[in-house]
Coordinates of C-alpha atoms in Angstrom, one line a residue:
M660 CA -8.5 20.5 -8.4
S661 CA -6.8 22.9 -6.0
Q662 CA -3.5 21.4 -4.6
T663 CA -1.6 23.3 -2.0
V664 CA 2.1 22.5 -2.3
L665 CA 5.3 23.9 -0.9
G666 CA 5.7 26.5 -3.5
G667 CA 2.1 27.4 -4.2
D668 CA -1.1 26.3 -5.9
R669 CA -1.2 24.1 -9.0
A670 CA -4.9 24.8 -9.6
A671 CA -4.0 27.3 -12.3
T672 CA -2.5 24.5 -14.5
P673 CA -5.2 23.3 -16.9
S674 CA -3.6 19.8 -17.1
G675 CA -3.9 19.5 -13.3
T676 CA -7.7 19.3 -13.3
A677 CA -9.4 16.3 -11.7
E678 CA -10.7 15.1 -15.1
V679 CA -7.1 14.3 -16.3
P680 CA -5.4 11.4 -14.3
A681 CA -2.1 12.2 -12.7
I682 CA -0.8 9.0 -14.2
R683 CA -2.3 6.9 -17.0
L684 CA -0.8 3.6 -18.0
R685 CA -2.1 1.8 -21.1
N686 CA -1.2 -1.7 -22.1
L687 CA 2.2 -1.3 -20.3
V688 CA 4.6 -4.1 -21.0
K689 CA 8.2 -4.6 -19.8
R690 CA 10.2 -7.6 -20.7
F691 CA 13.6 -8.7 -19.5
G692 CA 14.6 -11.3 -22.1
E693 CA 11.7 -13.9 -22.2
T694 CA 10.3 -12.8 -18.9
A695 CA 7.4 -10.3 -18.8
A696 CA 7.9 -8.4 -15.5
V697 CA 5.0 -6.2 -16.4
D698 CA 2.3 -7.7 -18.7
G699 CA -0.3 -5.4 -20.1
V700 CA -1.1 -3.1 -17.2
D701 CA -3.9 -0.5 -17.6
L702 CA -4.2 1.9 -14.7
D703 CA -5.5 5.5 -14.0
I704 CA -4.2 7.2 -10.9
R705 CA -6.2 10.2 -9.9
Q706 CA -4.9 13.7 -9.0
G707 CA -4.0 14.1 -5.4
E708 CA -4.5 10.4 -4.7
F709 CA -2.5 8.2 -2.3
F710 CA -2.3 5.1 -4.5
S711 CA -0.5 2.0 -3.2
M712 CA 0.9 -0.8 -5.5
L713 CA 0.8 -3.9 -3.3
G714 CA 2.1 -7.3 -4.1
P715 CA 4.7 -10.0 -3.3
S716 CA 8.3 -9.9 -4.6
G717 CA 8.4 -10.4 -8.3
S718 CA 4.8 -9.3 -8.9
G719 CA 5.8 -6.3 -11.1
K720 CA 5.0 -3.4 -8.8
T721 CA 8.5 -2.0 -8.4
T722 CA 9.1 -2.3 -12.2
V723 CA 6.0 -0.3 -12.8
L724 CA 7.3 2.4 -10.4
R725 CA 10.6 2.4 -12.3
L726 CA 8.8 2.8 -15.6
I727 CA 6.8 5.8 -14.3
A728 CA 10.0 7.3 -12.9
G729 CA 11.9 6.8 -16.2
F730 CA 14.6 4.6 -14.8
D731 CA 13.5 1.9 -17.2
L732 CA 11.7 2.3 -20.6
P733 CA 8.7 0.2 -21.5
T734 CA 8.9 -2.6 -24.1
S735 CA 5.5 -1.4 -25.3
G736 CA 2.6 0.6 -24.1
T737 CA 2.3 4.2 -22.9
I738 CA 2.8 6.3 -19.7
E739 CA 1.1 9.6 -19.5
L740 CA 1.7 12.3 -16.8
E741 CA -1.2 14.6 -16.6
G742 CA -2.2 13.8 -20.2
R743 CA 1.3 14.1 -21.6
D744 CA 3.0 11.0 -23.0
V745 CA 6.4 10.6 -21.2
S746 CA 7.0 7.0 -22.2
G747 CA 10.3 7.6 -23.9
M748 CA 11.5 10.5 -21.8
A749 CA 14.5 10.5 -19.4
P750 CA 13.9 10.8 -15.7
F751 CA 14.9 14.4 -15.5
Q752 CA 12.4 15.3 -18.2
R753 CA 9.5 14.0 -16.0
D754 CA 7.9 16.1 -13.3
V755 CA 8.1 13.2 -10.7
N756 CA 10.5 12.4 -7.9
T757 CA 11.4 9.2 -6.0
V758 CA 12.0 8.3 -2.4
F759 CA 13.9 5.0 -2.0
Q760 CA 14.1 2.6 0.9
D761 CA 17.8 3.5 1.7
Y762 CA 17.0 7.3 1.5
A763 CA 20.3 8.0 -0.5
L764 CA 21.2 11.1 1.6
F765 CA 24.6 12.7 1.2
P766 CA 26.4 11.9 4.4
H767 CA 28.9 14.9 4.2
M768 CA 26.1 17.5 3.7
S769 CA 23.9 19.2 6.3
L770 CA 20.2 18.5 6.2
L771 CA 19.7 22.0 4.6
D772 CA 22.2 21.2 1.8
N773 CA 20.7 17.7 1.3
V774 CA 17.3 19.2 0.8
A775 CA 18.5 22.1 -1.4
Y776 CA 20.6 19.9 -3.7
G777 CA 17.9 19.4 -6.3
L778 CA 17.2 23.1 -6.4
R779 CA 20.9 23.8 -6.8
V780 CA 21.0 21.4 -9.8
R781 CA 18.1 23.3 -11.3
G782 CA 20.1 26.6 -11.0
M783 CA 18.0 28.3 -8.3
A784 CA 19.7 31.2 -6.5
K785 CA 21.3 30.4 -3.2
Q786 CA 19.0 32.5 -1.0
E787 CA 15.8 31.2 -2.6
R788 CA 16.8 27.6 -2.4
R789 CA 17.8 28.0 1.2
E790 CA 14.4 29.5 2.0
R791 CA 12.6 26.7 0.2
A792 CA 14.8 24.0 1.9
V793 CA 14.1 25.4 5.3
E794 CA 10.4 25.5 4.5
A795 CA 10.5 21.9 3.4
L796 CA 12.3 20.8 6.6
D797 CA 9.7 22.7 8.6
R798 CA 7.0 20.8 6.8
V799 CA 8.4 17.5 8.0
Q800 CA 9.1 18.9 11.5
L801 CA 12.9 19.0 11.2
G802 CA 13.4 22.8 10.8
K803 CA 15.4 23.0 14.0
F804 CA 18.0 20.5 12.7
V805 CA 19.0 22.2 9.5
T806 CA 22.8 22.1 10.4
R807 CA 22.9 18.4 11.4
R808 CA 24.1 15.7 9.1
P809 CA 22.2 12.4 8.3
A810 CA 24.4 10.3 10.7
Q811 CA 23.1 12.4 13.6
L812 CA 19.5 11.5 13.0
S813 CA 17.3 8.5 13.7
G814 CA 15.9 6.3 11.0
G815 CA 12.6 8.0 11.0
Q816 CA 14.2 11.5 10.8
R817 CA 16.3 10.5 7.9
Q818 CA 13.2 9.2 6.1
R819 CA 11.6 12.6 6.6
V820 CA 14.7 14.4 5.2
A821 CA 14.4 12.2 2.1
L822 CA 10.8 13.2 1.8
A823 CA 11.6 16.9 2.2
R824 CA 14.3 16.6 -0.5
A825 CA 11.9 15.0 -2.9
L826 CA 9.0 17.4 -2.2
V827 CA 11.0 20.7 -2.3
V828 CA 11.2 20.6 -6.1
E829 CA 7.4 20.4 -6.2
P830 CA 6.9 17.2 -8.3
K831 CA 3.5 16.5 -9.8
V832 CA 3.8 12.9 -8.6
L833 CA 5.9 11.5 -5.7
L834 CA 7.0 7.9 -6.1
L835 CA 7.8 6.0 -2.9
D836 CA 9.7 2.7 -3.2
E837 CA 9.1 0.8 0.1
P838 CA 10.5 3.8 2.0
L839 CA 9.5 2.4 5.4
G840 CA 11.0 -1.0 5.0
A841 CA 14.2 -0.3 7.0
L842 CA 12.3 1.0 10.1
D843 CA 11.3 -1.0 13.1
L844 CA 7.6 -1.9 13.6
K845 CA 6.7 0.9 16.1
L846 CA 8.4 3.6 14.0
R847 CA 7.0 2.2 10.8
Q848 CA 3.5 2.4 12.2
Q849 CA 4.1 6.0 13.3
M850 CA 5.5 7.0 10.0
Q851 CA 2.5 5.5 8.1
L852 CA 0.3 8.0 9.9
E853 CA 2.7 10.9 9.4
L854 CA 3.2 10.1 5.7
K855 CA -0.6 10.0 5.0
E856 CA -1.1 13.3 6.9
L857 CA 1.7 14.9 4.9
Q858 CA 0.2 13.7 1.6
R859 CA -3.2 15.0 2.6
S860 CA -1.9 18.4 3.6
L861 CA 0.2 18.8 0.4
G862 CA -2.4 17.5 -2.1
I863 CA 0.3 15.8 -4.2
T864 CA -0.2 12.5 -5.9
F865 CA 1.7 9.8 -4.0
I866 CA 2.4 6.4 -5.5
F867 CA 3.6 4.0 -2.8
V868 CA 5.1 0.6 -3.5
T869 CA 4.9 -2.0 -0.7
H870 CA 4.6 -5.7 0.0
D871 CA 3.1 -4.9 3.4
Q872 CA -0.6 -5.2 3.3
E873 CA -1.1 -3.3 6.6
E874 CA 0.8 -0.3 5.2
A875 CA -1.4 -0.3 2.1
L876 CA -4.7 -0.7 4.0
T877 CA -3.7 2.0 6.5
M878 CA -2.6 4.8 4.1
S879 CA -4.2 4.3 0.7
D880 CA -7.1 6.0 -1.0
R881 CA -6.9 3.1 -3.4
I882 CA -4.8 0.0 -3.8
G883 CA -3.7 -1.9 -6.9
V884 CA -2.9 -5.6 -6.0
F885 CA -0.2 -7.0 -8.4
N886 CA 0.4 -10.6 -9.3
N887 CA 2.6 -12.0 -12.0
G888 CA 3.0 -8.7 -13.8
K889 CA -0.7 -7.9 -13.9
I890 CA -3.1 -6.0 -11.7
A891 CA -5.3 -8.6 -10.0
Q892 CA -7.7 -6.0 -8.4
T893 CA -8.0 -2.2 -7.9
G894 CA -10.1 -0.6 -5.3
T895 CA -10.3 1.1 -1.9
A896 CA -8.9 -0.7 1.2
H897 CA -12.5 -1.6 2.2
E898 CA -13.3 -3.0 -1.3
I899 CA -10.0 -5.0 -1.5
Y900 CA -10.4 -6.5 1.9
R901 CA -14.2 -7.1 2.1
R902 CA -14.8 -8.0 -1.6
P903 CA -11.8 -9.7 -3.1
T904 CA -12.3 -10.7 -6.7
G905 CA -10.2 -13.8 -6.7
P906 CA -8.3 -16.4 -4.6
F907 CA -5.0 -14.6 -4.9
V908 CA -6.3 -11.2 -3.5
A909 CA -8.3 -13.0 -0.8
N910 CA -5.3 -14.9 0.5
F911 CA -2.7 -12.1 0.0
V912 CA -4.6 -9.3 1.6
G913 CA -5.4 -10.4 5.1
T914 CA -6.3 -13.9 6.2
S915 CA -9.1 -15.7 4.4
N916 CA -10.9 -19.0 4.8
L917 CA -11.3 -20.4 1.3
F918 CA -14.1 -22.8 0.7
G919 CA -13.7 -24.8 -2.5
A920 CA -16.2 -26.3 -4.9
D921 CA -17.0 -29.3 -2.8
A922 CA -17.9 -27.2 0.2
A923 CA -19.8 -24.7 -1.9
G924 CA -21.9 -27.5 -3.3
R925 CA -22.5 -29.2 0.1
L926 CA -23.4 -26.0 1.9
Y927 CA -25.1 -23.9 -0.7
G928 CA -25.9 -26.3 -3.6
R929 CA -23.9 -24.3 -6.1
G930 CA -20.5 -24.4 -7.7
G931 CA -17.6 -22.0 -7.4
Q932 CA -15.5 -20.9 -4.4
F933 CA -16.2 -18.5 -1.6
V934 CA -14.2 -16.9 1.2
V935 CA -15.1 -15.8 4.7
R936 CA -12.8 -13.6 6.8
P937 CA -11.8 -15.0 10.2
E938 CA -13.4 -12.1 12.2
R939 CA -16.8 -12.9 10.4
L940 CA -16.8 -16.5 11.8
A941 CA -18.4 -17.3 15.2
I942 CA -17.5 -20.3 17.3
G943 CA -20.0 -22.3 19.4
W944 CA -17.9 -24.0 22.2
D945 CA -20.8 -26.3 23.1
G946 CA -21.0 -27.7 19.6
A947 CA -24.6 -26.6 19.0
T948 CA -25.3 -25.2 15.6
P949 CA -27.6 -22.1 15.4
S950 CA -30.8 -22.4 13.4
D951 CA -31.2 -18.8 12.5
D952 CA -32.2 -17.9 9.0
G953 CA -29.4 -16.6 6.8
V954 CA -26.7 -18.3 9.0
T955 CA -24.7 -21.3 7.9
A956 CA -23.1 -23.5 10.6
V957 CA -20.7 -26.5 10.4
R958 CA -19.3 -28.7 13.1
G959 CA -15.6 -29.2 13.5
T960 CA -12.7 -30.0 15.8
V961 CA -10.3 -27.5 17.3
A962 CA -6.8 -28.2 15.8
S963 CA -4.7 -25.4 17.4
V964 CA -4.9 -22.1 19.3
V965 CA -2.6 -19.2 18.5
Y966 CA -2.6 -16.0 20.7
V967 CA -1.8 -12.9 18.5
G968 CA -2.1 -10.2 21.1
H969 CA -5.4 -8.4 20.3
A970 CA -7.2 -11.7 19.8
T971 CA -6.8 -15.5 19.5
Q972 CA -6.8 -17.5 16.3
V973 CA -8.6 -20.7 16.8
H974 CA -7.9 -23.2 14.0
V975 CA -10.8 -25.6 13.4
A976 CA -11.0 -28.6 11.0
L977 CA -14.5 -28.6 9.7
E978 CA -16.4 -31.8 9.0
G979 CA -16.0 -32.4 5.3
G980 CA -13.4 -29.6 5.1
P981 CA -11.8 -27.2 4.9
A982 CA -9.7 -26.1 7.9
V983 CA -10.6 -22.6 9.0
V984 CA -9.3 -19.8 11.2
V985 CA -11.7 -18.1 13.6
L986 CA -10.6 -14.9 15.2
V987 CA -11.9 -14.8 18.8
G988 CA -11.7 -11.4 20.7
A989 CA -13.2 -12.7 24.0
D990 CA -11.6 -14.9 26.6
L991 CA -11.5 -18.6 25.8
P992 CA -13.5 -21.1 27.8
G993 CA -10.4 -22.9 29.1
A994 CA -6.7 -23.4 28.7
D995 CA -5.3 -23.8 25.2
D996 CA -4.3 -27.5 25.8
D997 CA -7.8 -28.3 27.1
L998 CA -9.4 -26.9 24.0
L999 CA -7.4 -29.0 21.5
G1000 CA -9.6 -31.7 20.0
R1001 CA -12.8 -30.2 21.3
S1002 CA -15.9 -30.5 19.2
V1003 CA -17.3 -27.0 18.3
A1004 CA -19.6 -25.4 15.8
V1005 CA -18.4 -22.7 13.4
S1006 CA -21.0 -20.3 11.9
W1007 CA -21.3 -17.2 9.7
A1008 CA -23.9 -15.0 8.2
D1009 CA -24.5 -15.9 4.6
R1010 CA -24.0 -12.3 3.6
D1011 CA -20.4 -12.5 4.8
A1012 CA -19.6 -15.3 2.3
V1013 CA -17.8 -13.6 -0.6
W1014 CA -18.2 -15.5 -3.8
L1015 CA -15.2 -15.3 -6.2
P1016 CA -16.5 -14.5 -9.6
D1017 CA -13.4 -15.6 -11.5
A1018 CA -13.6 -19.1 -9.9
A1019 CA -17.3 -19.6 -10.4

């Protein structure tokens, strides 16, 4: 696979072909005492892929990132970088680099010196490392600020300097440990788009750790959802959101309405559980249930109304359960207080009911 990077093309490297994963984890385990922070993870991350590890605190995603970086060594299992086993190697022996949430820039150095630092440690000549550092800063649109120091920059600009410093040494894989977590919402959303565009232009494999589902859904080619030290599901953003394979993924990624075994038996005559996303539900304010084929409808009572900007969440307690959230994009037929306690009908297309195979 041809990958254009700051210093040239990696396509000539035989191990850099698309057939060999950028990162391969096999039965990876990391224990801290009696606690298994990572518990038998198997994962292939493709060349040039933007892969996000998504999960709540304590799910094991950051520990996996640290194991790939070499900051921690696995209790058992293997880590391969482009087909080479690096499980027991020190961080400096692995062709990866890491960007942290706090950026870890040197406050007394100019941006140029910050970015060139890694090249200096590697013994590169002064003129060459200066040229490479300027090129890296140009890549992140900070070339005109080479003489400034980190304190003279905004949070988003410091984040881009940290990226330039990590990329200038041309790692095979860039690891990003919640690098947008310190930014405000507006800047974080802007940086999500810039980061994805930068990754696409460079062709370098990015592994991004986050607990923010919006970040993962916005930027990722694929997502691995972590829970209790294991990967609960791997797939594209569309697959993860539209076809979750279990209750944890359904509830963690977006909002889901979970229908248990009682509701499944009553509505469909079968066991198991299913979920329907709020935007897939329709609400009939007159309480009439549609009789269309392939549509299921249940009466209920409006319990609360929550305005969320782009839409309104209408919480409805269905007859026989459960309580569901309906996302309504249009104007409501009355004031919020007037709608509370109103009898309505909630319906959905049967094709939008996602059955959870591990709960069937």
